[in-house]
Coordinates of C-alpha atoms in Angstrom, one line a residue:
M67 CA 32.9 -46.6 34.2
D68 CA 35.5 -49.4 33.9
A69 CA 34.1 -51.3 36.8
A70 CA 30.6 -50.9 35.4
L71 CA 31.8 -52.2 32.0
V72 CA 33.3 -55.3 33.7
R73 CA 29.9 -56.1 35.3
F74 CA 28.2 -55.3 32.0
Q75 CA 30.5 -57.8 30.2
A76 CA 30.0 -60.4 32.9
L77 CA 26.2 -60.2 32.6
T78 CA 26.2 -60.2 28.8
S79 CA 28.6 -63.2 28.8
R80 CA 26.2 -65.0 31.1
F81 CA 23.2 -64.1 28.9
G82 CA 24.8 -64.5 25.5
R83 CA 26.6 -67.8 25.0
E84 CA 24.1 -69.7 22.9
L85 CA 22.7 -66.9 20.8
A86 CA 26.2 -65.4 20.4
A87 CA 27.2 -68.7 18.9
A88 CA 24.3 -68.6 16.5
S89 CA 24.7 -64.9 15.6
T90 CA 26.3 -65.7 12.3
S91 CA 23.1 -67.3 11.1
E92 CA 21.0 -64.4 12.3
A93 CA 22.4 -62.0 9.6
A94 CA 21.0 -64.2 6.8
D95 CA 17.8 -64.9 8.7
T96 CA 17.2 -61.2 9.4
G97 CA 17.9 -60.1 5.8
A98 CA 15.6 -62.7 4.3
R99 CA 12.7 -61.9 6.6
A100 CA 13.0 -58.1 6.0
N101 CA 13.1 -58.7 2.2
G102 CA 16.3 -56.7 2.0
A103 CA 14.7 -53.6 3.6
A104 CA 16.8 -53.9 6.8
A105 CA 20.5 -54.2 7.4
T106 CA 21.6 -57.3 9.3
A107 CA 22.1 -57.2 13.0
P108 CA 25.6 -56.8 14.4
A109 CA 27.6 -59.9 15.2
A110 CA 27.5 -59.0 18.9
A111 CA 24.2 -60.8 19.4
A112 CA 22.8 -60.8 22.9
A113 CA 20.2 -63.2 23.8
A114 CA 20.1 -66.2 25.8
A115 CA 22.1 -68.1 28.2
A116 CA 23.6 -70.4 30.6
P117 CA 21.5 -72.5 32.8
A118 CA 20.2 -70.9 36.0
A119 CA 19.2 -73.5 38.5
K120 CA 18.3 -74.2 42.1
A121 CA 19.0 -77.3 44.0
T122 CA 16.1 -79.7 43.8
G123 CA 17.3 -82.7 45.8
G124 CA 17.6 -84.8 42.7
K125 CA 13.9 -84.3 41.8
R126 CA 12.6 -82.5 38.7
K127 CA 9.3 -80.6 38.7
S128 CA 6.9 -80.5 35.8
P129 CA 7.7 -77.7 33.4
K130 CA 5.5 -74.6 33.7
R131 CA 3.8 -73.4 30.6
S132 CA 3.5 -69.9 29.2
A133 CA 0.1 -68.3 29.4
S134 CA 0.8 -66.1 26.4
T135 CA -0.8 -68.0 23.6
G136 CA -3.9 -66.8 21.9
T137 CA -4.9 -64.0 19.6
L138 CA -4.6 -60.3 20.2
S139 CA -7.6 -58.0 20.3
T140 CA -8.1 -54.3 19.8
A141 CA -10.0 -52.2 22.4
D142 CA -13.3 -53.0 20.7
G143 CA -12.6 -56.7 20.7
T144 CA -11.6 -57.0 17.1
A145 CA -9.0 -59.8 16.5
V146 CA -5.5 -58.6 15.5
A147 CA -4.0 -60.8 12.8
S148 CA -0.3 -61.4 12.6
D149 CA 1.5 -59.8 9.7
G150 CA 3.6 -62.9 9.3
A151 CA 6.9 -61.1 9.9
G152 CA 8.2 -63.9 12.0
G153 CA 6.5 -66.7 10.2
S154 CA 3.6 -67.1 12.6
G155 CA -0.1 -66.5 12.3
G156 CA -2.2 -64.7 14.9
G157 CA -3.3 -67.9 16.5
A158 CA -1.6 -70.0 19.2
A159 CA 2.0 -70.8 18.8
P160 CA 3.9 -73.6 20.5
Q161 CA 3.8 -72.8 24.3
S162 CA 7.1 -72.0 26.1
Q163 CA 8.0 -74.7 28.7
L164 CA 10.0 -73.5 31.6
S165 CA 10.8 -74.9 35.0
L166 CA 12.3 -72.7 37.7
D167 CA 13.9 -75.7 39.4
S168 CA 14.8 -78.1 36.6
E169 CA 18.1 -76.7 35.2
P170 CA 16.8 -76.0 31.6
E171 CA 19.5 -76.3 29.0
F172 CA 18.5 -73.0 27.4
I173 CA 16.4 -70.1 28.7
A174 CA 16.5 -66.7 27.1
F175 CA 18.4 -64.5 29.5
A176 CA 19.1 -67.1 32.1
G177 CA 19.2 -64.6 35.0
L178 CA 15.4 -64.1 34.5
T179 CA 14.2 -67.6 35.2
A180 CA 13.3 -66.9 38.8
D181 CA 12.7 -63.8 40.8
D182 CA 15.8 -64.4 42.9
D183 CA 18.0 -64.7 39.8
A184 CA 16.4 -61.7 38.2
D185 CA 17.1 -59.7 41.3
A186 CA 20.7 -60.9 41.2
S187 CA 21.0 -59.9 37.6
A188 CA 19.6 -56.4 38.2
E189 CA 21.9 -56.1 41.2
L190 CA 24.9 -57.0 39.0
L191 CA 24.0 -53.9 36.9
A192 CA 23.2 -51.7 39.8
P193 CA 25.6 -48.7 40.0
T194 CA 28.2 -48.5 42.7
P195 CA 28.4 -45.4 44.9
L196 CA 31.4 -44.2 42.9
E197 CA 29.5 -44.5 39.6
V198 CA 26.5 -42.7 41.0
S199 CA 28.8 -40.0 42.3
D200 CA 30.5 -39.7 38.8
R201 CA 27.2 -39.1 37.1
E202 CA 26.0 -36.6 39.7
R203 CA 29.3 -34.6 39.5
A204 CA 29.1 -34.7 35.7
V205 CA 25.6 -33.3 35.8
A206 CA 26.7 -30.6 38.2
A207 CA 29.5 -29.6 35.9
V208 CA 27.1 -29.3 32.9
R209 CA 24.6 -27.4 35.0
S210 CA 27.3 -24.9 36.0
A211 CA 28.2 -24.4 32.4
V212 CA 24.5 -23.8 31.5
H213 CA 24.1 -21.2 34.3
S214 CA 27.2 -19.4 33.2
I215 CA 25.4 -18.6 29.9
W216 CA 21.8 -18.5 31.1
P217 CA 21.7 -17.7 34.9
D218 CA 17.9 -18.2 35.1
A219 CA 17.7 -21.4 33.2
S220 CA 16.9 -24.8 34.8
V221 CA 18.6 -28.1 34.0
E222 CA 16.5 -31.2 34.5
V223 CA 17.6 -34.8 34.5
F224 CA 15.3 -37.3 32.7
G225 CA 15.4 -40.6 31.0
S226 CA 17.1 -43.7 32.5
F227 CA 19.3 -41.8 35.0
A228 CA 16.2 -40.2 36.5
T229 CA 14.2 -43.4 36.7
G230 CA 17.1 -45.7 37.8
L231 CA 16.7 -47.9 34.7
Y232 CA 20.2 -47.4 33.3
V233 CA 22.9 -49.8 32.4
P234 CA 26.6 -48.8 32.7
T235 CA 26.8 -47.6 29.1
S236 CA 23.5 -45.6 29.2
D237 CA 23.5 -41.9 28.2
V238 CA 22.7 -39.2 30.7
D239 CA 19.7 -37.2 29.4
L240 CA 19.3 -33.5 30.3
V241 CA 17.0 -30.8 29.2
V242 CA 17.7 -27.1 29.5
L243 CA 14.5 -25.1 30.2
N244 CA 13.7 -21.3 30.3
T245 CA 16.7 -20.1 28.4
Q246 CA 14.7 -17.5 26.4
S247 CA 17.1 -18.2 23.6
D248 CA 16.8 -19.5 20.0
I249 CA 17.3 -23.3 20.2
Q250 CA 19.8 -23.4 17.3
R251 CA 22.0 -20.7 18.8
G252 CA 21.6 -22.1 22.2
L253 CA 22.8 -25.5 21.2
K254 CA 25.9 -24.0 19.6
A255 CA 26.6 -21.7 22.5
L256 CA 26.4 -24.5 25.0
A257 CA 28.5 -26.9 22.8
N258 CA 31.3 -24.3 22.6
K259 CA 31.2 -23.7 26.4
L260 CA 31.4 -27.3 27.2
S261 CA 34.3 -27.8 24.9
M262 CA 36.2 -24.7 26.1
E263 CA 35.9 -25.8 29.7
R264 CA 37.0 -29.3 28.8
I265 CA 33.9 -30.8 30.2
A266 CA 33.0 -32.4 26.8
Q267 CA 34.8 -34.1 24.0
G268 CA 33.5 -35.5 20.7
V269 CA 30.7 -32.9 20.7
Q270 CA 28.0 -33.3 18.0
V271 CA 25.3 -30.7 17.5
L272 CA 22.3 -32.4 15.9
A273 CA 20.4 -29.2 15.1
K274 CA 18.2 -30.7 12.3
A275 CA 16.9 -33.6 14.4
R276 CA 13.2 -33.8 15.3
V277 CA 14.3 -32.9 18.8
P278 CA 17.6 -31.0 18.4
I279 CA 20.2 -32.2 20.8
I280 CA 23.9 -32.0 21.8
K281 CA 25.7 -35.3 22.1
F282 CA 29.1 -35.7 23.7
E283 CA 31.3 -37.7 26.1
T284 CA 32.7 -36.2 29.3
V285 CA 36.4 -35.7 29.5
D286 CA 36.4 -36.8 33.1
Y287 CA 33.8 -38.7 35.3
G288 CA 34.3 -42.0 33.4
N289 CA 33.7 -40.7 29.8
L290 CA 29.9 -40.6 30.3
A291 CA 27.8 -40.1 27.2
F292 CA 25.4 -37.1 27.4
D293 CA 22.4 -36.0 25.4
I294 CA 21.2 -32.4 26.0
S295 CA 18.0 -30.9 24.6
F296 CA 16.4 -27.5 24.9
D297 CA 12.9 -26.4 26.1
V298 CA 11.3 -29.8 25.8
P299 CA 9.5 -30.4 29.1
N300 CA 7.9 -33.7 28.3
G301 CA 11.1 -35.6 29.2
P302 CA 11.0 -35.0 33.0
Q303 CA 7.2 -35.5 32.9
A304 CA 7.7 -38.9 31.3
A305 CA 10.3 -39.8 34.0
V306 CA 7.7 -39.3 36.7
L307 CA 5.2 -41.5 34.8
V308 CA 7.8 -44.3 34.4
K309 CA 8.5 -44.2 38.2
D310 CA 4.8 -44.7 38.8
F311 CA 4.8 -47.6 36.4
I312 CA 7.8 -49.2 38.2
G313 CA 5.9 -48.9 41.5
E314 CA 2.9 -50.7 39.9
W315 CA 4.9 -53.3 38.0
P316 CA 8.0 -54.4 40.0
M317 CA 9.0 -56.9 37.3
L318 CA 9.4 -53.9 34.9
R319 CA 13.0 -53.1 36.1
P320 CA 14.7 -56.4 35.3
L321 CA 12.9 -56.8 32.0
V322 CA 13.8 -53.3 30.9
L323 CA 17.4 -53.7 31.8
V324 CA 17.7 -57.0 29.9
L325 CA 15.9 -55.7 26.9
K326 CA 18.0 -52.5 26.8
L327 CA 21.2 -54.7 26.8
F328 CA 19.6 -56.8 24.0
L329 CA 18.9 -53.8 21.8
Q330 CA 22.2 -52.0 22.7
Q331 CA 24.3 -55.0 21.6
R332 CA 22.5 -54.9 18.3
E333 CA 22.8 -51.1 17.9
L334 CA 19.0 -50.8 17.9
N335 CA 18.6 -48.7 21.1
E336 CA 19.0 -45.2 19.6
V337 CA 16.0 -43.4 18.0
Y338 CA 18.2 -41.2 15.8
T339 CA 19.6 -44.4 14.1
G340 CA 16.1 -45.8 13.8
G341 CA 16.0 -48.0 16.9
I342 CA 13.7 -48.0 19.9
G343 CA 14.4 -45.5 22.7
S344 CA 14.0 -46.3 26.4
Y345 CA 10.6 -44.5 26.7
A346 CA 9.1 -46.4 23.8
L347 CA 10.5 -49.7 25.1
I348 CA 9.1 -49.1 28.6
T349 CA 5.7 -48.2 27.0
L350 CA 5.7 -51.4 25.0
L351 CA 6.6 -53.4 28.1
I352 CA 3.8 -51.8 30.1
A353 CA 1.2 -52.5 27.4
F354 CA 2.5 -56.1 27.2
L355 CA 2.2 -56.7 30.9
Q356 CA -1.2 -55.1 31.1
L357 CA -2.5 -57.3 28.2
H358 CA -0.7 -60.5 29.0
N359 CA -2.9 -63.5 28.5
S360 CA -2.2 -64.7 32.1
R361 CA -4.2 -61.7 33.3
R362 CA -7.3 -62.8 31.5
P363 CA -10.2 -63.6 33.8
A364 CA -10.5 -67.3 34.7
K365 CA -12.8 -69.3 32.5
G366 CA -16.4 -69.1 33.6
A367 CA -16.0 -65.6 35.0
Q368 CA -19.1 -63.6 34.1
K369 CA -19.4 -59.9 33.4
K370 CA -21.8 -58.1 35.7
G371 CA -23.5 -55.4 33.6
R372 CA -20.6 -53.4 32.1
V373 CA -18.1 -54.3 34.8
K374 CA -15.3 -56.5 33.7
P375 CA -14.3 -59.5 35.8
P376 CA -11.2 -58.9 37.8
A377 CA -7.9 -59.7 36.0
S378 CA -6.1 -62.8 37.0
P379 CA -2.6 -62.5 38.6
L380 CA 0.2 -61.8 36.1
E381 CA 2.5 -64.7 35.1
P382 CA 5.2 -64.7 37.9
C383 CA 8.1 -66.2 35.9
L384 CA 10.2 -63.4 34.3
G385 CA 11.7 -65.8 31.8
V386 CA 8.3 -66.6 30.5
L387 CA 7.4 -62.9 30.3
L388 CA 10.6 -62.2 28.3
I389 CA 10.0 -65.0 25.8
D390 CA 6.3 -63.9 25.4
F391 CA 7.5 -60.3 24.8
F392 CA 9.8 -61.5 22.0
R393 CA 6.9 -63.5 20.5
L394 CA 4.4 -60.7 20.7
Y395 CA 6.5 -57.9 19.1
G396 CA 8.7 -60.2 17.0
R397 CA 6.0 -62.2 15.1
V398 CA 2.4 -61.8 16.4
I399 CA 1.4 -58.2 16.2
N400 CA 0.5 -56.8 12.7
T401 CA 2.2 -53.4 12.7
R402 CA 0.6 -52.5 9.4
T403 CA -2.8 -52.4 10.9
T404 CA -2.4 -52.3 14.7
G405 CA -1.0 -49.8 17.1
V406 CA -0.2 -50.2 20.8
S407 CA -1.3 -48.1 23.8
A408 CA -0.6 -48.4 27.5
T409 CA -3.4 -46.1 28.5
G410 CA -6.7 -47.2 30.1
G411 CA -5.2 -50.5 31.2
G412 CA -3.6 -51.2 27.8
H413 CA -5.2 -51.8 24.4
Y414 CA -4.5 -52.2 20.7
F415 CA -6.0 -49.7 18.2
N416 CA -6.7 -49.6 14.5
K417 CA -4.0 -47.4 12.8
E418 CA -6.4 -46.4 10.0
D419 CA -8.9 -45.0 12.6
K420 CA -7.1 -44.6 15.9
D421 CA -9.8 -43.0 18.0
G422 CA -13.0 -43.7 16.0
S423 CA -13.0 -40.2 14.5
G424 CA -11.1 -40.9 11.4
T425 CA -7.6 -40.1 12.8
S426 CA -5.1 -42.2 10.8
W427 CA -1.7 -43.1 12.1
L428 CA -0.6 -44.7 8.8
T429 CA 2.3 -43.1 7.0
E430 CA 2.3 -43.5 3.2
G431 CA 5.3 -45.7 2.2
R432 CA 5.9 -46.6 5.9
E433 CA 2.8 -48.6 6.7
Y434 CA 5.0 -51.2 8.4
M435 CA 6.1 -48.9 11.1
L436 CA 5.2 -49.7 14.7
S437 CA 2.8 -47.1 16.2
V438 CA 3.0 -46.6 20.0
E439 CA 0.8 -44.0 21.7
D440 CA 2.6 -41.7 24.2
P441 CA 1.0 -42.2 27.6
K442 CA 1.4 -38.5 28.2
D443 CA 0.1 -37.3 24.9
A444 CA -2.4 -39.3 22.9
T445 CA -1.5 -37.5 19.7
N446 CA 2.1 -38.5 19.8
D447 CA 3.5 -41.6 18.2
I448 CA 6.7 -42.3 20.1
C449 CA 7.9 -44.9 17.6
R450 CA 7.3 -42.8 14.4
S451 CA 11.1 -42.3 14.0
S452 CA 12.0 -45.9 14.6
F453 CA 12.6 -46.6 10.9
N454 CA 14.7 -49.7 11.7
I455 CA 11.7 -51.4 13.3
M456 CA 12.0 -54.4 10.9
R457 CA 15.5 -55.1 12.3
V458 CA 14.1 -54.8 15.8
R459 CA 11.3 -57.2 15.1
S460 CA 13.6 -59.7 13.4
S461 CA 15.9 -59.6 16.3
F462 CA 13.0 -60.3 18.7
D463 CA 11.8 -63.1 16.5
F464 CA 15.2 -64.7 16.2
A465 CA 15.6 -64.7 20.0
Y466 CA 12.1 -66.3 20.3
Q467 CA 12.9 -69.0 17.7
Q468 CA 16.2 -69.9 19.4
V469 CA 14.3 -70.5 22.7
Q470 CA 11.7 -72.6 20.9
V471 CA 14.3 -74.7 19.1
S472 CA 16.1 -75.4 22.3
F473 CA 13.0 -76.6 24.0
E474 CA 12.0 -78.9 21.2
S475 CA 15.5 -80.4 20.8

């Protein structure tokens, strides 16, 4: 784990210089925009970065522009207005100007300005064989403890470890299935067993959570953090879906890793503290990529009957995609009226009438909450517990503003 943290710190240092310097102003900015409803983000701000450049032989190419500007639309074509959370309307905002070869002074998460750099950044976070072995041995130890209590139970790995989208400090997510035991008693029995065998330390049993879990760190194996749930099979199913998404969208991996670091440094990556979990983040990213304006059919393309024109190629610059992601979810989308879905090629929906049959996803007193449809269960809102969503949105918007300011200066 120590070697992994060294790489983690190296990467965040590379990404964080300019926004870290500006982090003291973020607290006031965040609190003002959230109208006092959200706590300020931690001082450990992660966001943008050192220049990442290629040799150009002394020549500078024209900057490339983002293709993300424009208004959002629901599935039926209704325009989605901005809620003004980030100070922007639903119309076009200033376009991001990036050049892969021009040594820009400031690009959010510099490692993502070109595919080669993105691959290098992802490689920096890739686990070593020893780290993989530590995780596998820790899972085997927990599995052995489970089988000593419930011989016929199965222990499944899901989440970031199962999909490969984990950073050095990511939790290991396990689910225990087929225990034929009361969940509350099962949680306590396993927690006691793990402690007695000195597998776990700092054990917490969150029995009253929406999904009851055990949280702990391993005594050995690099002090890995574990979350264990009982009889909830949708976790492994979601892991399979995420792997399919990664196969379809190769740029998903570096974007997920960077955004996980971004949220983790601001303590906004845990659902039980009101942040956005990995599954919700991946779903938001998938919908964003599916609906990115660069994929809109070229002007002049005509629909033939009910068949839509083919989508244009996705914007290839990962830096542009990251900045556009911050803009979309930080300031453009109106979370009071509009939900997000990655199903059917991606679409936005009306929270007051999600499916046209009167089903409302509005929660009285929490109309501001972001609603995200679970790709595996159309009735499940995977962000319904993210009560700190205003802090998340403010952090995204702050990162976007810093990039814009740097381009205009």
